[in-house]
């Protein structure tokens, strides 16, 4: 199939973008512009450097200039919420928005991070989450969306382990209505040995430039586990390398980034996202 990779910008071009601070290193414009071209959508997606004090004006600008959609990233995912007209139920429960859809001036906020992660895990590593026993390491903003989305997949249990145990217990309590959840300290994971099917690192431990760091003792891992890391810089963290060496199935963070963008693309355009085009754009 031949595809038109030329950008035609004219008065019909649909506007998209990502707001963040900093934003210069965002890979979203490259990924989304490729996706728009591949699907034949006359649109452009740009990076918008928005400081916290300018967020209100920027959102007013989305309405005024008729952007069809924007992503919001650090540090705006929480502060953008009161500036929108409607918040999707999942985003409200997670307490953060990463995707805004503009329907003729009415802005709705969604969170595609958690569902993006789960779709990536299922497509790329572990098709059946139902009945599985999951250990989530970390209890910050990233863990929140993921724990909520995982709980909806009917796992047998989710244990959240965090350096600060109290935060893990709070996160487990927040979502206890959605599934069997427990919050524990990192020192308590020893007692789960042999109990866990899927381990997910949501902390920044092991991220560039601290690539030799690891969030748990790899000797705790067993060959029948799936080990997943949200980090995608580097594509293979020390945790994933150690897990692979021990015979575990491994799953990196690039897929989460692709699928959170894929859901946003689908909400904005109504078209199925070209996943492999998006992956190819990121791997270049
Ligand atoms: P994010 O939105 O990326 O999740 P965050 O909300 O700041 O960022 O959360 C960071 C998470 O990584 C937390 O669970 C944090 O543990 P604490 O709650 O104890 O701070 C965890 N984390 C960050 N650096 C860590 C480190 N060096 N060792 C262990 N955990 C770490």
PDB file of N, CA, C and O in Angstrom, residues 152-199:
ATOM      1  N   UNK A 152      -9.587  -3.171  36.696  1.00  0.00           N
ATOM      2  CA  UNK A 152     -10.774  -3.440  35.878  1.00  0.00           C
ATOM      3  C   UNK A 152     -10.641  -4.705  35.038  1.00  0.00           C
ATOM      4  O   UNK A 152     -11.631  -5.159  34.460  1.00  0.00           O
ATOM      5  N   UNK A 153      -9.439  -5.264  34.954  1.00  0.00           N
ATOM      6  CA  UNK A 153      -9.213  -6.483  34.172  1.00  0.00           C
ATOM      7  C   UNK A 153      -9.437  -7.744  34.993  1.00  0.00           C
ATOM      8  O   UNK A 153      -9.121  -8.840  34.547  1.00  0.00           O
ATOM      9  N   UNK A 154      -9.909  -7.602  36.205  1.00  0.00           N
ATOM     10  CA  UNK A 154     -10.231  -8.732  37.094  1.00  0.00           C
ATOM     11  C   UNK A 154      -9.032  -9.629  37.419  1.00  0.00           C
ATOM     12  O   UNK A 154      -9.103 -10.856  37.273  1.00  0.00           O
ATOM     13  N   UNK A 155      -7.929  -9.046  37.856  1.00  0.00           N
ATOM     14  CA  UNK A 155      -6.816  -9.879  38.325  1.00  0.00           C
ATOM     15  C   UNK A 155      -7.189 -10.543  39.653  1.00  0.00           C
ATOM     16  O   UNK A 155      -8.158 -10.127  40.310  1.00  0.00           O
ATOM     17  N   UNK A 156      -6.416 -11.550  40.034  1.00  0.00           N
ATOM     18  CA  UNK A 156      -6.667 -12.230  41.305  1.00  0.00           C
ATOM     19  C   UNK A 156      -6.259 -11.320  42.474  1.00  0.00           C
ATOM     20  O   UNK A 156      -6.837 -11.405  43.560  1.00  0.00           O
ATOM     21  N   UNK A 157      -5.256 -10.476  42.258  1.00  0.00           N
ATOM     22  CA  UNK A 157      -4.833  -9.542  43.304  1.00  0.00           C
ATOM     23  C   UNK A 157      -3.804  -8.571  42.757  1.00  0.00           C
ATOM     24  O   UNK A 157      -3.083  -8.901  41.814  1.00  0.00           O
ATOM     25  N   UNK A 158      -3.792  -7.359  43.327  1.00  0.00           N
ATOM     26  CA  UNK A 158      -2.753  -6.383  42.992  1.00  0.00           C
ATOM     27  C   UNK A 158      -2.109  -5.941  44.298  1.00  0.00           C
ATOM     28  O   UNK A 158      -2.803  -5.445  45.199  1.00  0.00           O
ATOM     29  N   UNK A 159      -0.805  -6.133  44.407  1.00  0.00           N
ATOM     30  CA  UNK A 159      -0.050  -5.619  45.544  1.00  0.00           C
ATOM     31  C   UNK A 159       0.733  -4.404  45.068  1.00  0.00           C
ATOM     32  O   UNK A 159       1.425  -4.481  44.043  1.00  0.00           O
ATOM     33  N   UNK A 160       0.605  -3.307  45.785  1.00  0.00           N
ATOM     34  CA  UNK A 160       1.355  -2.097  45.454  1.00  0.00           C
ATOM     35  C   UNK A 160       2.449  -1.957  46.504  1.00  0.00           C
ATOM     36  O   UNK A 160       2.158  -1.852  47.702  1.00  0.00           O
ATOM     37  N   UNK A 161       3.717  -2.001  46.053  1.00  0.00           N
ATOM     38  CA  UNK A 161       4.845  -1.879  46.982  1.00  0.00           C
ATOM     39  C   UNK A 161       5.545  -0.556  46.724  1.00  0.00           C
ATOM     40  O   UNK A 161       5.833  -0.214  45.570  1.00  0.00           O
ATOM     41  N   UNK A 162       5.793   0.185  47.783  1.00  0.00           N
ATOM     42  CA  UNK A 162       6.424   1.493  47.606  1.00  0.00           C
ATOM     43  C   UNK A 162       7.436   1.747  48.702  1.00  0.00           C
ATOM     44  O   UNK A 162       7.282   1.250  49.817  1.00  0.00           O
ATOM     45  N   UNK A 163       8.480   2.520  48.341  1.00  0.00           N
ATOM     46  CA  UNK A 163       9.487   2.946  49.322  1.00  0.00           C
ATOM     47  C   UNK A 163       8.779   3.562  50.529  1.00  0.00           C
ATOM     48  O   UNK A 163       9.080   3.246  51.659  1.00  0.00           O
ATOM     49  N   UNK A 164       7.823   4.441  50.263  1.00  0.00           N
ATOM     50  CA  UNK A 164       7.005   5.022  51.324  1.00  0.00           C
ATOM     51  C   UNK A 164       5.720   4.195  51.404  1.00  0.00           C
ATOM     52  O   UNK A 164       4.793   4.384  50.603  1.00  0.00           O
ATOM     53  N   UNK A 165       5.677   3.263  52.352  1.00  0.00           N
ATOM     54  CA  UNK A 165       4.580   2.288  52.399  1.00  0.00           C
ATOM     55  C   UNK A 165       3.220   2.967  52.543  1.00  0.00           C
ATOM     56  O   UNK A 165       2.220   2.506  51.977  1.00  0.00           O
ATOM     57  N   UNK A 166       3.181   4.070  53.267  1.00  0.00           N
ATOM     58  CA  UNK A 166       1.922   4.750  53.512  1.00  0.00           C
ATOM     59  C   UNK A 166       1.243   5.166  52.200  1.00  0.00           C
ATOM     60  O   UNK A 166       0.019   5.063  52.046  1.00  0.00           O
ATOM     61  N   UNK A 167       2.046   5.633  51.233  1.00  0.00           N
ATOM     62  CA  UNK A 167       1.475   6.035  49.938  1.00  0.00           C
ATOM     63  C   UNK A 167       0.887   4.836  49.197  1.00  0.00           C
ATOM     64  O   UNK A 167      -0.123   4.948  48.502  1.00  0.00           O
ATOM     65  N   UNK A 168       1.520   3.686  49.352  1.00  0.00           N
ATOM     66  CA  UNK A 168       1.000   2.462  48.715  1.00  0.00           C
ATOM     67  C   UNK A 168      -0.332   2.071  49.345  1.00  0.00           C
ATOM     68  O   UNK A 168      -1.276   1.680  48.650  1.00  0.00           O
ATOM     69  N   UNK A 169      -0.416   2.195  50.659  1.00  0.00           N
ATOM     70  CA  UNK A 169      -1.668   1.840  51.348  1.00  0.00           C
ATOM     71  C   UNK A 169      -2.786   2.804  50.956  1.00  0.00           C
ATOM     72  O   UNK A 169      -3.932   2.405  50.757  1.00  0.00           O
ATOM     73  N   UNK A 170      -2.442   4.087  50.807  1.00  0.00           N
ATOM     74  CA  UNK A 170      -3.457   5.082  50.393  1.00  0.00           C
ATOM     75  C   UNK A 170      -3.979   4.776  48.991  1.00  0.00           C
ATOM     76  O   UNK A 170      -5.189   4.838  48.738  1.00  0.00           O
ATOM     77  N   UNK A 171      -3.059   4.431  48.092  1.00  0.00           N
ATOM     78  CA  UNK A 171      -3.466   4.137  46.709  1.00  0.00           C
ATOM     79  C   UNK A 171      -4.368   2.896  46.682  1.00  0.00           C
ATOM     80  O   UNK A 171      -5.402   2.882  46.008  1.00  0.00           O
ATOM     81  N   UNK A 172      -3.992   1.878  47.429  1.00  0.00           N
ATOM     82  CA  UNK A 172      -4.811   0.658  47.482  1.00  0.00           C
ATOM     83  C   UNK A 172      -6.199   0.977  48.040  1.00  0.00           C
ATOM     84  O   UNK A 172      -7.218   0.489  47.535  1.00  0.00           O
ATOM     85  N   UNK A 173      -6.252   1.817  49.053  1.00  0.00           N
ATOM     86  CA  UNK A 173      -7.543   2.160  49.666  1.00  0.00           C
ATOM     87  C   UNK A 173      -8.417   2.936  48.678  1.00  0.00           C
ATOM     88  O   UNK A 173      -9.633   2.721  48.604  1.00  0.00           O
ATOM     89  N   UNK A 174      -7.799   3.819  47.888  1.00  0.00           N
ATOM     90  CA  UNK A 174      -8.565   4.641  46.943  1.00  0.00           C
ATOM     91  C   UNK A 174      -9.326   3.793  45.936  1.00  0.00           C
ATOM     92  O   UNK A 174     -10.401   4.178  45.476  1.00  0.00           O
ATOM     93  N   UNK A 175      -8.738   2.657  45.534  1.00  0.00           N
ATOM     94  CA  UNK A 175      -9.335   1.861  44.463  1.00  0.00           C
ATOM     95  C   UNK A 175      -9.857   0.515  44.943  1.00  0.00           C
ATOM     96  O   UNK A 175     -10.090  -0.385  44.139  1.00  0.00           O
ATOM     97  N   UNK A 176     -10.078   0.375  46.236  1.00  0.00           N
ATOM     98  CA  UNK A 176     -10.455  -0.947  46.748  1.00  0.00           C
ATOM     99  C   UNK A 176     -11.813  -1.409  46.212  1.00  0.00           C
ATOM    100  O   UNK A 176     -12.075  -2.603  46.145  1.00  0.00           O
ATOM    101  N   UNK A 177     -12.641  -0.453  45.765  1.00  0.00           N
ATOM    102  CA  UNK A 177     -13.947  -0.831  45.223  1.00  0.00           C
ATOM    103  C   UNK A 177     -13.816  -1.565  43.887  1.00  0.00           C
ATOM    104  O   UNK A 177     -14.755  -2.222  43.449  1.00  0.00           O
ATOM    105  N   UNK A 178     -12.668  -1.457  43.239  1.00  0.00           N
ATOM    106  CA  UNK A 178     -12.520  -2.007  41.882  1.00  0.00           C
ATOM    107  C   UNK A 178     -11.842  -3.371  41.851  1.00  0.00           C
ATOM    108  O   UNK A 178     -11.750  -4.004  40.808  1.00  0.00           O
ATOM    109  N   UNK A 179     -11.302  -3.834  42.977  1.00  0.00           N
ATOM    110  CA  UNK A 179     -10.643  -5.139  42.952  1.00  0.00           C
ATOM    111  C   UNK A 179      -9.869  -5.374  44.222  1.00  0.00           C
ATOM    112  O   UNK A 179      -9.760  -4.482  45.061  1.00  0.00           O
ATOM    113  N   UNK A 180      -9.316  -6.599  44.373  1.00  0.00           N
ATOM    114  CA  UNK A 180      -8.537  -6.910  45.568  1.00  0.00           C
ATOM    115  C   UNK A 180      -7.156  -6.261  45.525  1.00  0.00           C
ATOM    116  O   UNK A 180      -6.294  -6.650  44.742  1.00  0.00           O
ATOM    117  N   UNK A 181      -6.970  -5.241  46.343  1.00  0.00           N
ATOM    118  CA  UNK A 181      -5.740  -4.440  46.337  1.00  0.00           C
ATOM    119  C   UNK A 181      -5.132  -4.394  47.722  1.00  0.00           C
ATOM    120  O   UNK A 181      -5.860  -4.334  48.712  1.00  0.00           O
ATOM    121  N   UNK A 182      -3.795  -4.378  47.774  1.00  0.00           N
ATOM    122  CA  UNK A 182      -3.117  -4.204  49.058  1.00  0.00           C
ATOM    123  C   UNK A 182      -1.912  -3.314  48.857  1.00  0.00           C
ATOM    124  O   UNK A 182      -1.207  -3.424  47.845  1.00  0.00           O
ATOM    125  N   UNK A 183      -1.652  -2.423  49.803  1.00  0.00           N
ATOM    126  CA  UNK A 183      -0.468  -1.572  49.779  1.00  0.00           C
ATOM    127  C   UNK A 183       0.540  -2.067  50.801  1.00  0.00           C
ATOM    128  O   UNK A 183       0.167  -2.353  51.940  1.00  0.00           O
ATOM    129  N   UNK A 184       1.815  -2.184  50.387  1.00  0.00           N
ATOM    130  CA  UNK A 184       2.850  -2.709  51.277  1.00  0.00           C
ATOM    131  C   UNK A 184       4.136  -1.894  51.125  1.00  0.00           C
ATOM    132  O   UNK A 184       4.272  -1.099  50.185  1.00  0.00           O
ATOM    133  N   UNK A 185       5.072  -2.105  52.037  1.00  0.00           N
ATOM    134  CA  UNK A 185       6.396  -1.494  51.912  1.00  0.00           C
ATOM    135  C   UNK A 185       7.295  -2.382  51.064  1.00  0.00           C
ATOM    136  O   UNK A 185       7.007  -3.568  50.875  1.00  0.00           O
ATOM    137  N   UNK A 186       8.370  -1.822  50.532  1.00  0.00           N
ATOM    138  CA  UNK A 186       9.279  -2.620  49.693  1.00  0.00           C
ATOM    139  C   UNK A 186       9.841  -3.805  50.463  1.00  0.00           C
ATOM    140  O   UNK A 186      10.098  -4.865  49.887  1.00  0.00           O
ATOM    141  N   UNK A 187      10.034  -3.634  51.785  1.00  0.00           N
ATOM    142  CA  UNK A 187      10.609  -4.724  52.587  1.00  0.00           C
ATOM    143  C   UNK A 187       9.656  -5.912  52.691  1.00  0.00           C
ATOM    144  O   UNK A 187      10.084  -7.012  53.052  1.00  0.00           O
ATOM    145  N   UNK A 188       8.396  -5.700  52.408  1.00  0.00           N
ATOM    146  CA  UNK A 188       7.407  -6.763  52.585  1.00  0.00           C
ATOM    147  C   UNK A 188       7.271  -7.671  51.361  1.00  0.00           C
ATOM    148  O   UNK A 188       6.502  -8.634  51.393  1.00  0.00           O
ATOM    149  N   UNK A 189       7.971  -7.349  50.254  1.00  0.00           N
ATOM    150  CA  UNK A 189       7.720  -8.164  49.051  1.00  0.00           C
ATOM    151  C   UNK A 189       8.316  -9.561  49.167  1.00  0.00           C
ATOM    152  O   UNK A 189       7.913 -10.462  48.446  1.00  0.00           O
ATOM    153  N   UNK A 190       9.242  -9.751  50.110  1.00  0.00           N
ATOM    154  CA  UNK A 190       9.808 -11.085  50.315  1.00  0.00           C
ATOM    155  C   UNK A 190       8.729 -12.125  50.562  1.00  0.00           C
ATOM    156  O   UNK A 190       8.796 -13.250  50.058  1.00  0.00           O
ATOM    157  N   UNK A 191       7.706 -11.736  51.304  1.00  0.00           N
ATOM    158  CA  UNK A 191       6.647 -12.682  51.664  1.00  0.00           C
ATOM    159  C   UNK A 191       5.777 -13.054  50.467  1.00  0.00           C
ATOM    160  O   UNK A 191       4.987 -14.000  50.535  1.00  0.00           O
ATOM    161  N   UNK A 192       5.922 -12.313  49.346  1.00  0.00           N
ATOM    162  CA  UNK A 192       5.136 -12.617  48.142  1.00  0.00           C
ATOM    163  C   UNK A 192       5.895 -13.533  47.187  1.00  0.00           C
ATOM    164  O   UNK A 192       5.412 -13.833  46.098  1.00  0.00           O
ATOM    165  N   UNK A 193       7.080 -13.966  47.593  1.00  0.00           N
ATOM    166  CA  UNK A 193       7.910 -14.756  46.687  1.00  0.00           C
ATOM    167  C   UNK A 193       7.164 -16.008  46.227  1.00  0.00           C
ATOM    168  O   UNK A 193       6.588 -16.727  47.032  1.00  0.00           O
ATOM    169  N   UNK A 194       7.149 -16.214  44.917  1.00  0.00           N
ATOM    170  CA  UNK A 194       6.449 -17.373  44.379  1.00  0.00           C
ATOM    171  C   UNK A 194       4.960 -17.157  44.173  1.00  0.00           C
ATOM    172  O   UNK A 194       4.271 -18.013  43.644  1.00  0.00           O
ATOM    173  N   UNK A 195       4.465 -16.005  44.571  1.00  0.00           N
ATOM    174  CA  UNK A 195       3.024 -15.730  44.500  1.00  0.00           C
ATOM    175  C   UNK A 195       2.646 -14.890  43.282  1.00  0.00           C
ATOM    176  O   UNK A 195       1.472 -14.778  42.968  1.00  0.00           O
ATOM    177  N   UNK A 196       3.637 -14.257  42.666  1.00  0.00           N
ATOM    178  CA  UNK A 196       3.350 -13.181  41.706  1.00  0.00           C
ATOM    179  C   UNK A 196       3.556 -13.643  40.266  1.00  0.00           C
ATOM    180  O   UNK A 196       4.524 -14.335  39.956  1.00  0.00           O
ATOM    181  N   UNK A 197       2.632 -13.251  39.373  1.00  0.00           N
ATOM    182  CA  UNK A 197       2.736 -13.582  37.948  1.00  0.00           C
ATOM    183  C   UNK A 197       3.319 -12.423  37.121  1.00  0.00           C
ATOM    184  O   UNK A 197       3.988 -12.644  36.118  1.00  0.00           O
ATOM    185  N   UNK A 198       2.980 -11.196  37.512  1.00  0.00           N
ATOM    186  CA  UNK A 198       3.384 -10.021  36.725  1.00  0.00           C
ATOM    187  C   UNK A 198       3.974  -8.976  37.675  1.00  0.00           C
ATOM    188  O   UNK A 198       3.339  -8.624  38.672  1.00  0.00           O
ATOM    189  N   UNK A 199       5.165  -8.481  37.372  1.00  0.00           N
ATOM    190  CA  UNK A 199       5.802  -7.417  38.151  1.00  0.00           C
ATOM    191  C   UNK A 199       5.888  -6.181  37.266  1.00  0.00           C
ATOM    192  O   UNK A 199       6.325  -6.286  36.109  1.00  0.00           O
TER     193      UNK A 199
END
